[in-house]
PDB file of C-alpha atoms in Angstrom:
ATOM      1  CA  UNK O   1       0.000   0.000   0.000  1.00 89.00           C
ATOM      2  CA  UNK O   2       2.545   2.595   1.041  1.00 86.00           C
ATOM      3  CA  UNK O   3       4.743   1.583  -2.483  1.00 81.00           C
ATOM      4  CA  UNK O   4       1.412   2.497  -4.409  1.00 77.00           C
ATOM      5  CA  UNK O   5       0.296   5.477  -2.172  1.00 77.00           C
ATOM      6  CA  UNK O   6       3.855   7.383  -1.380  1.00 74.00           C
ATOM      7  CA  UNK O   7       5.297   5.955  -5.128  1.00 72.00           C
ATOM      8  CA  UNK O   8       8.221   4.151  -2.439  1.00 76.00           C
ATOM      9  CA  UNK O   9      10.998   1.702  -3.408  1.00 78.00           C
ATOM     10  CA  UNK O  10      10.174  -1.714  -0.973  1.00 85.00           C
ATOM     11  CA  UNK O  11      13.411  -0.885   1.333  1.00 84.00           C
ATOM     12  CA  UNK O  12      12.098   2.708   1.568  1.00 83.00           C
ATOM     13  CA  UNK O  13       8.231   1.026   2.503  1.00 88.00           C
ATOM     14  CA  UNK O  14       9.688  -0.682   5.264  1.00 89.00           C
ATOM     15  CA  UNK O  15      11.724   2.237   6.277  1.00 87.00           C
ATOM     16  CA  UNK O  16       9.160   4.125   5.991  1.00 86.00           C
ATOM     17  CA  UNK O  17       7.027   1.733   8.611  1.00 92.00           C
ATOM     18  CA  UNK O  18      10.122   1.018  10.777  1.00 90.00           C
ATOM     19  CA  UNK O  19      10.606   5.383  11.624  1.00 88.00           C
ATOM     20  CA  UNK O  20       6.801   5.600  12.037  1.00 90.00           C
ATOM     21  CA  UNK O  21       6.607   3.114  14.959  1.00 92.00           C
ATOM     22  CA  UNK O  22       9.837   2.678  16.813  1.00 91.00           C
ATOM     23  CA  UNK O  23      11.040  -0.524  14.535  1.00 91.00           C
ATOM     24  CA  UNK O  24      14.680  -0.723  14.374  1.00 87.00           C
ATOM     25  CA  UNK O  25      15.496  -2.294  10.570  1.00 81.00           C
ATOM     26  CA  UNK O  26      18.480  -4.361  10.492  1.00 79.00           C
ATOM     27  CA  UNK O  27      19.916  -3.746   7.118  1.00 71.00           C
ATOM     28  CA  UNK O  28      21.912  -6.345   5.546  1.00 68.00           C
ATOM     29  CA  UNK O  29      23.667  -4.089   2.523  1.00 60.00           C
ATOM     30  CA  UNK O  30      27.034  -3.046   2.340  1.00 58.00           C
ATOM     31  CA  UNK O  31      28.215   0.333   4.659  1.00 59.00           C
ATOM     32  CA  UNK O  32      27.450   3.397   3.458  1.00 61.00           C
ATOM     33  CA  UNK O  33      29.704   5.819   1.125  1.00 82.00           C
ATOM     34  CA  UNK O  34      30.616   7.239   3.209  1.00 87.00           C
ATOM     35  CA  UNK O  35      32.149  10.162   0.286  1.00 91.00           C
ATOM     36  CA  UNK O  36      28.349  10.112  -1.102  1.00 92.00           C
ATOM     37  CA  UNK O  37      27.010  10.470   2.464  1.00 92.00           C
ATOM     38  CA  UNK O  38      29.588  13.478   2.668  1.00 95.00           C
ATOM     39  CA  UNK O  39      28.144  14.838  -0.292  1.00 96.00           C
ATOM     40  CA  UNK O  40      24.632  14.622   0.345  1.00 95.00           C
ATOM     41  CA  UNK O  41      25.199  16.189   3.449  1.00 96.00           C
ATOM     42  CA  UNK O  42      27.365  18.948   1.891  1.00 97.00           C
ATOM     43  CA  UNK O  43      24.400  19.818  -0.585  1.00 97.00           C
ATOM     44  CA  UNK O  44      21.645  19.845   2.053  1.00 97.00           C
ATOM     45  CA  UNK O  45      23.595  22.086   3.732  1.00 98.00           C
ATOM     46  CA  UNK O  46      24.358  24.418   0.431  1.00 98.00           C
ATOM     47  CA  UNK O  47      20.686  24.398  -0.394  1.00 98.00           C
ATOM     48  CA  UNK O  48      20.028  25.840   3.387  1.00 97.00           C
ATOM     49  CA  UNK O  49      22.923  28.382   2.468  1.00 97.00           C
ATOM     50  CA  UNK O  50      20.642  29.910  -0.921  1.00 97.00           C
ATOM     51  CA  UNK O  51      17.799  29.752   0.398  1.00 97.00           C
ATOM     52  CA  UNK O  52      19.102  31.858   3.444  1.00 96.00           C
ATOM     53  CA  UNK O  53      20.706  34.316   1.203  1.00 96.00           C
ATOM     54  CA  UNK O  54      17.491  35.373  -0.313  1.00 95.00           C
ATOM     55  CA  UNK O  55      16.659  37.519   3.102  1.00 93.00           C
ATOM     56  CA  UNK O  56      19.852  39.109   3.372  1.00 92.00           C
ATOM     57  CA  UNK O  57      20.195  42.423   1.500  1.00 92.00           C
ATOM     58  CA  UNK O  58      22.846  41.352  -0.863  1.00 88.00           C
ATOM     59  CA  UNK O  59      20.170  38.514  -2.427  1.00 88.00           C
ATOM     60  CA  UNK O  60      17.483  40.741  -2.575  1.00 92.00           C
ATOM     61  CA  UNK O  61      17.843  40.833  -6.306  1.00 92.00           C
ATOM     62  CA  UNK O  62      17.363  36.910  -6.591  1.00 94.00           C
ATOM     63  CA  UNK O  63      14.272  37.297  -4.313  1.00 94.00           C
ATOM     64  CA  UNK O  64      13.235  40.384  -7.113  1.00 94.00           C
ATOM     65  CA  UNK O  65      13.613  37.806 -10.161  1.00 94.00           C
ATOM     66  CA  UNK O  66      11.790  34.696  -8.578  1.00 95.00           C
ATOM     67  CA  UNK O  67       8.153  37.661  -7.468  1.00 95.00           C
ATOM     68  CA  UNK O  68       8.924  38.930 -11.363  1.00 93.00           C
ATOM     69  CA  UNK O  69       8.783  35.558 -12.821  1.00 92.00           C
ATOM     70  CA  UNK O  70       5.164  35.477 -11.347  1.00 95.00           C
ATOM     71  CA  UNK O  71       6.389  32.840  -8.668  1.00 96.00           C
ATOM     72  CA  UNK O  72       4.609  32.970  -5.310  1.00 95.00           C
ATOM     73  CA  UNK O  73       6.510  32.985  -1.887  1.00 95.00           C
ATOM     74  CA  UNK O  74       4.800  29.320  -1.588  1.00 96.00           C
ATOM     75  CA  UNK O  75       6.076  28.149  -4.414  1.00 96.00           C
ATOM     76  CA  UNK O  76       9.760  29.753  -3.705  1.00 97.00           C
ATOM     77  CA  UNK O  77       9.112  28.075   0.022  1.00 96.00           C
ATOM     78  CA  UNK O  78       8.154  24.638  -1.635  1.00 97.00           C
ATOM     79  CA  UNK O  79      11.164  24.322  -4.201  1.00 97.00           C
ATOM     80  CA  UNK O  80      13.806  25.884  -1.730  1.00 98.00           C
ATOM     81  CA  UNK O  81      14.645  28.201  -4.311  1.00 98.00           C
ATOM     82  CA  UNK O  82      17.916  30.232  -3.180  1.00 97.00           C
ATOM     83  CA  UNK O  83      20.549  32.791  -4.654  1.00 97.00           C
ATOM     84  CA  UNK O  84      24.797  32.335  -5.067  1.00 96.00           C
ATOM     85  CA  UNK O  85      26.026  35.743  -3.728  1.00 95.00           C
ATOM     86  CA  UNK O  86      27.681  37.530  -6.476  1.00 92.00           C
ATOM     87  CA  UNK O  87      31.598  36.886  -4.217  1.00 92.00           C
ATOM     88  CA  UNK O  88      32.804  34.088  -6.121  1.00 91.00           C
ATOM     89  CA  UNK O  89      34.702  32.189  -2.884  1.00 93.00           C
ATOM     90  CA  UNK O  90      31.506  33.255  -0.225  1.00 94.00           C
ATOM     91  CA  UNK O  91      29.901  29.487  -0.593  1.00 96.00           C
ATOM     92  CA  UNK O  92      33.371  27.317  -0.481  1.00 95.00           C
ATOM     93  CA  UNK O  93      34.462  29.839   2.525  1.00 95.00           C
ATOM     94  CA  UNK O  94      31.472  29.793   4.460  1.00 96.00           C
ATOM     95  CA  UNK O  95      31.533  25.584   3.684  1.00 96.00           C
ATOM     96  CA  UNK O  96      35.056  24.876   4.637  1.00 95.00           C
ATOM     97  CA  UNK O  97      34.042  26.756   7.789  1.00 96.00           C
ATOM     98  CA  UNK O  98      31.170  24.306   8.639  1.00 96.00           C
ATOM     99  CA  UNK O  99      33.679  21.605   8.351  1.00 96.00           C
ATOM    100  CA  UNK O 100      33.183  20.326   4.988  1.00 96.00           C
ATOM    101  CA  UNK O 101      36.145  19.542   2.758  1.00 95.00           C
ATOM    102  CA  UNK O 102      37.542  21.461  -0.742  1.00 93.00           C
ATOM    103  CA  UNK O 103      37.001  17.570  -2.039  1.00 94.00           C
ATOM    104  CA  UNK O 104      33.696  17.423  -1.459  1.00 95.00           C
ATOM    105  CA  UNK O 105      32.776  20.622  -2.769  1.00 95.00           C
ATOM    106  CA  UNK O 106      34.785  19.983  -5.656  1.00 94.00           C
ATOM    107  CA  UNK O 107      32.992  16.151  -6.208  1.00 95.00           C
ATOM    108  CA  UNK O 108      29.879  17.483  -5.756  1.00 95.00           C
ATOM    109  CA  UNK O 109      30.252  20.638  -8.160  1.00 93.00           C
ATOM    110  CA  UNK O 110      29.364  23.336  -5.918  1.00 96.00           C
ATOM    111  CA  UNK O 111      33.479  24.641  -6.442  1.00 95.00           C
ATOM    112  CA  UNK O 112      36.427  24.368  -8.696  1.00 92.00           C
ATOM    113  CA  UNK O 113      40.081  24.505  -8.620  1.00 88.00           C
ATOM    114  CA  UNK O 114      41.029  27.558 -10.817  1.00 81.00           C
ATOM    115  CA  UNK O 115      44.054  26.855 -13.719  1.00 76.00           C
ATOM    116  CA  UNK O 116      47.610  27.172 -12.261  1.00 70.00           C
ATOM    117  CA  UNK O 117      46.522  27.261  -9.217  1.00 71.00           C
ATOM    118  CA  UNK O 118      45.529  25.481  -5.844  1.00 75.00           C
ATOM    119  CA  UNK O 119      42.558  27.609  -5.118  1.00 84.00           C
ATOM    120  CA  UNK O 120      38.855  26.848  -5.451  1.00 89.00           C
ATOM    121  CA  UNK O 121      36.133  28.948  -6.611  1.00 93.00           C
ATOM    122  CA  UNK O 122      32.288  28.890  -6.012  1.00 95.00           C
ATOM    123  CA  UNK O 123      30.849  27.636  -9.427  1.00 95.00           C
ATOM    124  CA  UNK O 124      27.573  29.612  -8.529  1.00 96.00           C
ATOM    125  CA  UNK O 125      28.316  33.115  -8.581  1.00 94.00           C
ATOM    126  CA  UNK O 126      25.430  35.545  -8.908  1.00 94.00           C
ATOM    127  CA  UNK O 127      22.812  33.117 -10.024  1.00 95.00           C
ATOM    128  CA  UNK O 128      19.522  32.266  -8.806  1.00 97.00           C
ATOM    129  CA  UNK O 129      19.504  29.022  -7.697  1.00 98.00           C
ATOM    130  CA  UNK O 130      17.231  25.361  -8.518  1.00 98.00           C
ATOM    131  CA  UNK O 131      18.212  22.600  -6.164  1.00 98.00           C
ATOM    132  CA  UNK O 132      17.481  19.638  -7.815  1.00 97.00           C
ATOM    133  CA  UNK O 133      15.560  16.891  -5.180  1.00 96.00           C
ATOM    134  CA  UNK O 134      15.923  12.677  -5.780  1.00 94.00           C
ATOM    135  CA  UNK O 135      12.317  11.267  -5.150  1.00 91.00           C
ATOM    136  CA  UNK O 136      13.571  10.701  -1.869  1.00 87.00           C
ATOM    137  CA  UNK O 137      14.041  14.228  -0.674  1.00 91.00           C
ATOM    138  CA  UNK O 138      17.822  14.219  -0.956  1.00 94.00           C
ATOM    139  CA  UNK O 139      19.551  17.316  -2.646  1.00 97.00           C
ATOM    140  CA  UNK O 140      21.447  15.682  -5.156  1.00 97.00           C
ATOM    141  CA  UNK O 141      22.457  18.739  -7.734  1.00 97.00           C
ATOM    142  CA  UNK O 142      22.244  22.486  -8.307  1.00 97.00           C
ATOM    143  CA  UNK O 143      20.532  24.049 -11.668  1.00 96.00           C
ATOM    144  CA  UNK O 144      22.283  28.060 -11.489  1.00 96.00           C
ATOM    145  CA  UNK O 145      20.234  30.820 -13.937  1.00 95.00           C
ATOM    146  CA  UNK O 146      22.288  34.013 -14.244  1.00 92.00           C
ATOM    147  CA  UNK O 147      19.725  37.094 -13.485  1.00 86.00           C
ATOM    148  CA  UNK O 148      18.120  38.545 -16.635  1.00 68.00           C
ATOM    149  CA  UNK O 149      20.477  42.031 -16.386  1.00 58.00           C
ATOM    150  CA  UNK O 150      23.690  39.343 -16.526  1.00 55.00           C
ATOM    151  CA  UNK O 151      21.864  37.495 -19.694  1.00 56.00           C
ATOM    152  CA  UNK O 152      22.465  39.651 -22.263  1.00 58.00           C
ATOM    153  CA  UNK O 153      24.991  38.222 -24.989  1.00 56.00           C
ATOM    154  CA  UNK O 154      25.965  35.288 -23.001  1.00 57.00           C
ATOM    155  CA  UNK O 155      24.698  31.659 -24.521  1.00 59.00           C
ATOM    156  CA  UNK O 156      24.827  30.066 -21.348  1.00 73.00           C
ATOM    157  CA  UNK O 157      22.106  31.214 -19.035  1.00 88.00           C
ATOM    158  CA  UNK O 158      21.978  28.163 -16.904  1.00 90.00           C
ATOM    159  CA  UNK O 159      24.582  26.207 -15.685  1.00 93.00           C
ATOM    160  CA  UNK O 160      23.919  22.606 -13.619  1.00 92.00           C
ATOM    161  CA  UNK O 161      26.051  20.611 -11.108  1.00 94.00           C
ATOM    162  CA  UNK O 162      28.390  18.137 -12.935  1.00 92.00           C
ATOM    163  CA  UNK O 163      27.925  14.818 -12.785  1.00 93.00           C
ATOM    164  CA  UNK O 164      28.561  13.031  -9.799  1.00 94.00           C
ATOM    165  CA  UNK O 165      28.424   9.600  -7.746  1.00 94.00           C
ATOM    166  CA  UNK O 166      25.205  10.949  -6.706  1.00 95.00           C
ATOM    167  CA  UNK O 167      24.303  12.887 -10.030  1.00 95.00           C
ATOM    168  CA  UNK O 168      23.180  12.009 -13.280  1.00 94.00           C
ATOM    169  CA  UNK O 169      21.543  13.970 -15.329  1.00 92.00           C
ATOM    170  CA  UNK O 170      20.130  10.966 -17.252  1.00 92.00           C
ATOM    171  CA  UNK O 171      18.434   9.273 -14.315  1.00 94.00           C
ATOM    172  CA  UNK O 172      16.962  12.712 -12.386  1.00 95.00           C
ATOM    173  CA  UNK O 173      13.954  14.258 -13.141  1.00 96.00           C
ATOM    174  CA  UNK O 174      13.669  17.650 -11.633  1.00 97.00           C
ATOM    175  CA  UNK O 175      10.556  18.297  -9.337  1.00 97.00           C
ATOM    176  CA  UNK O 176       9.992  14.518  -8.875  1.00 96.00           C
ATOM    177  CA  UNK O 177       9.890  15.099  -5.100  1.00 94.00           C
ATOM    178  CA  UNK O 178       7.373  17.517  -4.890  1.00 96.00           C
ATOM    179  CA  UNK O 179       5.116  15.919  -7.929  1.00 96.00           C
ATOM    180  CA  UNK O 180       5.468  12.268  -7.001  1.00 93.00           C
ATOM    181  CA  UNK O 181       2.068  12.367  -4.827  1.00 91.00           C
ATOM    182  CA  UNK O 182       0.279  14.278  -7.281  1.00 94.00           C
ATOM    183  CA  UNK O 183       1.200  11.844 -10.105  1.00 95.00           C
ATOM    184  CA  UNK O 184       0.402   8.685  -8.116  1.00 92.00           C
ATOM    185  CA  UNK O 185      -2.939   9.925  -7.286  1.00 92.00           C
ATOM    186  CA  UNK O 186      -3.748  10.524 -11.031  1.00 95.00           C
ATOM    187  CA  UNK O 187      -1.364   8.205 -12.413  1.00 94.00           C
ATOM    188  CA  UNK O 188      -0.535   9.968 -15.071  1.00 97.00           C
ATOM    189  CA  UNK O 189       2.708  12.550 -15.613  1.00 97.00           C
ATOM    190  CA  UNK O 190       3.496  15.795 -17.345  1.00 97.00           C
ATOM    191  CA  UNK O 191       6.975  16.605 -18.578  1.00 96.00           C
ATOM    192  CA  UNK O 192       8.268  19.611 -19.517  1.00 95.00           C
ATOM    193  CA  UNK O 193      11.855  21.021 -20.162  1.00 93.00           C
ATOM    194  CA  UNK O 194      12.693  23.337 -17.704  1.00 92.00           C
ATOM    195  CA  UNK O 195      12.820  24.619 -14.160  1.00 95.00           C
ATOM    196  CA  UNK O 196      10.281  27.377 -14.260  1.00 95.00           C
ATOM    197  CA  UNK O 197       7.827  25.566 -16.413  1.00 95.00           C
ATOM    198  CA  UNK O 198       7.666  23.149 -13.290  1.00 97.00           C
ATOM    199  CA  UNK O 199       7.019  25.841 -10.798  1.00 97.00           C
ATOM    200  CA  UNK O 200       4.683  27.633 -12.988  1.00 96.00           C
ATOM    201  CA  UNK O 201       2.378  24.786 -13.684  1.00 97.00           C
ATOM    202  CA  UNK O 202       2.635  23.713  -9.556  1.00 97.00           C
ATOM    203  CA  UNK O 203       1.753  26.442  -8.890  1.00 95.00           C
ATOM    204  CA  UNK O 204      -1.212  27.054 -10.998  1.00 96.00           C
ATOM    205  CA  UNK O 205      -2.548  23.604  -9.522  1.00 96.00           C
ATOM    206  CA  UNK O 206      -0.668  21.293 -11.860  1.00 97.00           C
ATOM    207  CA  UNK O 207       1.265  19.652  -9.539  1.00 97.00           C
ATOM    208  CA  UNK O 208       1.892  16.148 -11.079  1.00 97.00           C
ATOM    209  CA  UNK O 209       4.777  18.247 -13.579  1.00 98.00           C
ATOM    210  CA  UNK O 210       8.769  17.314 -14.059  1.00 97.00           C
ATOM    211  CA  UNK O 211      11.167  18.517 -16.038  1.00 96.00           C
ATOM    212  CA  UNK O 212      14.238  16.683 -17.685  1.00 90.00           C
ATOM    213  CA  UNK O 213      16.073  20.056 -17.974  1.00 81.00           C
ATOM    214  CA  UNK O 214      16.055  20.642 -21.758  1.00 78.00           C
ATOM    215  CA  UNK O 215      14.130  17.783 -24.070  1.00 78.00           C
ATOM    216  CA  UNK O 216      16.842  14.425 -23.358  1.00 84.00           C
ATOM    217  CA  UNK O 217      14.384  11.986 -22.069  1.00 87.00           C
ATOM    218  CA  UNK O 218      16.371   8.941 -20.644  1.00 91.00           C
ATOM    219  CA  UNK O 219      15.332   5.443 -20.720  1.00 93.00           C
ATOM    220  CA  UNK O 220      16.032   5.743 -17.059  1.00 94.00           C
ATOM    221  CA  UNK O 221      13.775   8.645 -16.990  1.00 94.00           C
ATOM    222  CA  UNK O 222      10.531   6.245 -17.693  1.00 94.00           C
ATOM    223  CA  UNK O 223      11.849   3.948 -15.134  1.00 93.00           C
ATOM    224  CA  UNK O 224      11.699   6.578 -12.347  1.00 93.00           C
ATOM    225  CA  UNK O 225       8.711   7.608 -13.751  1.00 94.00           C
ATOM    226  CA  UNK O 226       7.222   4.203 -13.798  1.00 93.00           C
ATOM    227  CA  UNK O 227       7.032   3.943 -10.136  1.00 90.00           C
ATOM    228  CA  UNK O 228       4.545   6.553  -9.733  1.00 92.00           C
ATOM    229  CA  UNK O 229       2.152   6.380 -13.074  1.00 93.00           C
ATOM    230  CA  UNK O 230       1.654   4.704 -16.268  1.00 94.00           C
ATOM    231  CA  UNK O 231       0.744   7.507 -18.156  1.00 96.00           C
ATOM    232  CA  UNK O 232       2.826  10.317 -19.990  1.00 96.00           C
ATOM    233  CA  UNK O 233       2.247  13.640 -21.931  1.00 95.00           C
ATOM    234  CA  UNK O 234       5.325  15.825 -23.245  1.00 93.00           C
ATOM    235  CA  UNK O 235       5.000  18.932 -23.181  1.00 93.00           C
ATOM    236  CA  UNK O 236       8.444  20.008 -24.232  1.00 91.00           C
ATOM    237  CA  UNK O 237       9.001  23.555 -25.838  1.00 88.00           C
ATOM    238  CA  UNK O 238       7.708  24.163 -29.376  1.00 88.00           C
ATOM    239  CA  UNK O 239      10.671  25.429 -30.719  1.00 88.00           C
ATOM    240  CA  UNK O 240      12.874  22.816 -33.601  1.00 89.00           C
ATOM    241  CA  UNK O 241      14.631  21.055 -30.756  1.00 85.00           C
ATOM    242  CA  UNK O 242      11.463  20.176 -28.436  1.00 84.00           C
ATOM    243  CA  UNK O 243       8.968  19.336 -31.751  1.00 86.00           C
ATOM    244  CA  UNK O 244      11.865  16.729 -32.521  1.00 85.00           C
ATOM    245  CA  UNK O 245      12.260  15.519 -28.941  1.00 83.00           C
TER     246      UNK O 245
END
């Protein structure tokens, strides 16, 4: 019932049960990764760290670009929305102060080490900010839109998280962990390309809505997505690259 209802894996049923009522699970699996444990961690943390910077003075402009986009401070609340500070070393400086490692915010793509040199650099840097959510509520990536004033003659609005041990662009749908109710209960699934066609449609009352970030729909896509519904309608963009997708 709970695999049907909450779209969970078995293991994550019978975690599920075992939280609810006091039931220690013994697990017989392998320890954990302890790196990828390090790295979740890291990016729950980082996604705490935008969302925070949207009430301090300096990320007033991200808060600006999410209320002119039309989104609503639910919607902002519900997809932890956030903003990278326009200092290019505040995140990995504020991070390495918490206690995480240059590694791990290197592995996880949240910094990189600059050319000829040892130091490491945020690789959000005065970008509003899409954390990107597993089905099981874990943080596992970063999608970065430069604001629309930074926009002009650069090809390369957004930028995402590289891939990872616990990222793959292929096998994450973004919204999935917001949507996943919504699409069990009507079994049936919209996807759309990007970010803010998710949040726009969620919040509109469309709620069972993911996006594969652009119009590369994975094999491993209708896996996922076969956990929670049978039924599929694109609705990728109508330029040449979506009508062919």
């Amino acid at each position: 019932f709970l695999m049907k209802h909450k779209g969970l894996s078995y293991p994550e049923a019978i975690k599920w049960l075992g939280d609810k009522y006091g039931i220690a699970i013994e697990e017989n699996r392998p320890r954990v990764n302890r790196a990828e444990e390090a790295m979740y961690n890291l990016n729950a943390w980082a996604s705490s760290h935008f969302e925070n910077n949207l009430t301090l003075d300096s990320g007033t402009k991200g808060k600006e670009y999410f209320i002119g986009r039309g989104f609503t401070e639910e919607a902002i609340k519900t997809f932890h929305l956030g903003y990278a500070l326009a200092d290019k070393s505040q995140l990995t400086i504020a991070a390495v102060r918490e206690g995480f490692s240059r590694n791990t915010l290197q592995k996880t793509g949240l910094a990189y080490k600059g050319t000829n040199t040892n130091l490491v650099y945020d690789r959000f840097v005065d970008r509003v900010i899409f954390p990107w959510m597993n089905a099981s509520g874990k943080v596992v990536a970063f999608g970065g839109r430069k604001l629309d004033a930074g926009t002009k003659g650069i090809e390369q609005k957004y930028i995402n998280s590289c891939e990872s041990p616990i990222f793959s662009k292929s096998n994450e749908l973004y919204g999935i962990y917001q949507a996943k109710h919504a699409i069990t209960i009507a079994n049936h699934a919209y996807i759309v390309e990007g970010y803010t066609d998710v949040i726009s449609l969620h919040q509109a009352g469309v709620e069972n809505v993911v996006a594969c970030s652009g119009c590369a729909l994975s094999a491993n896509h209708a896996k996922l997505l076969k956990r929670f519904c049978k039924n599929v309608t694109l609705m990728f963009d109508g330029d040449e690259a979506g009508l062919k997708a």
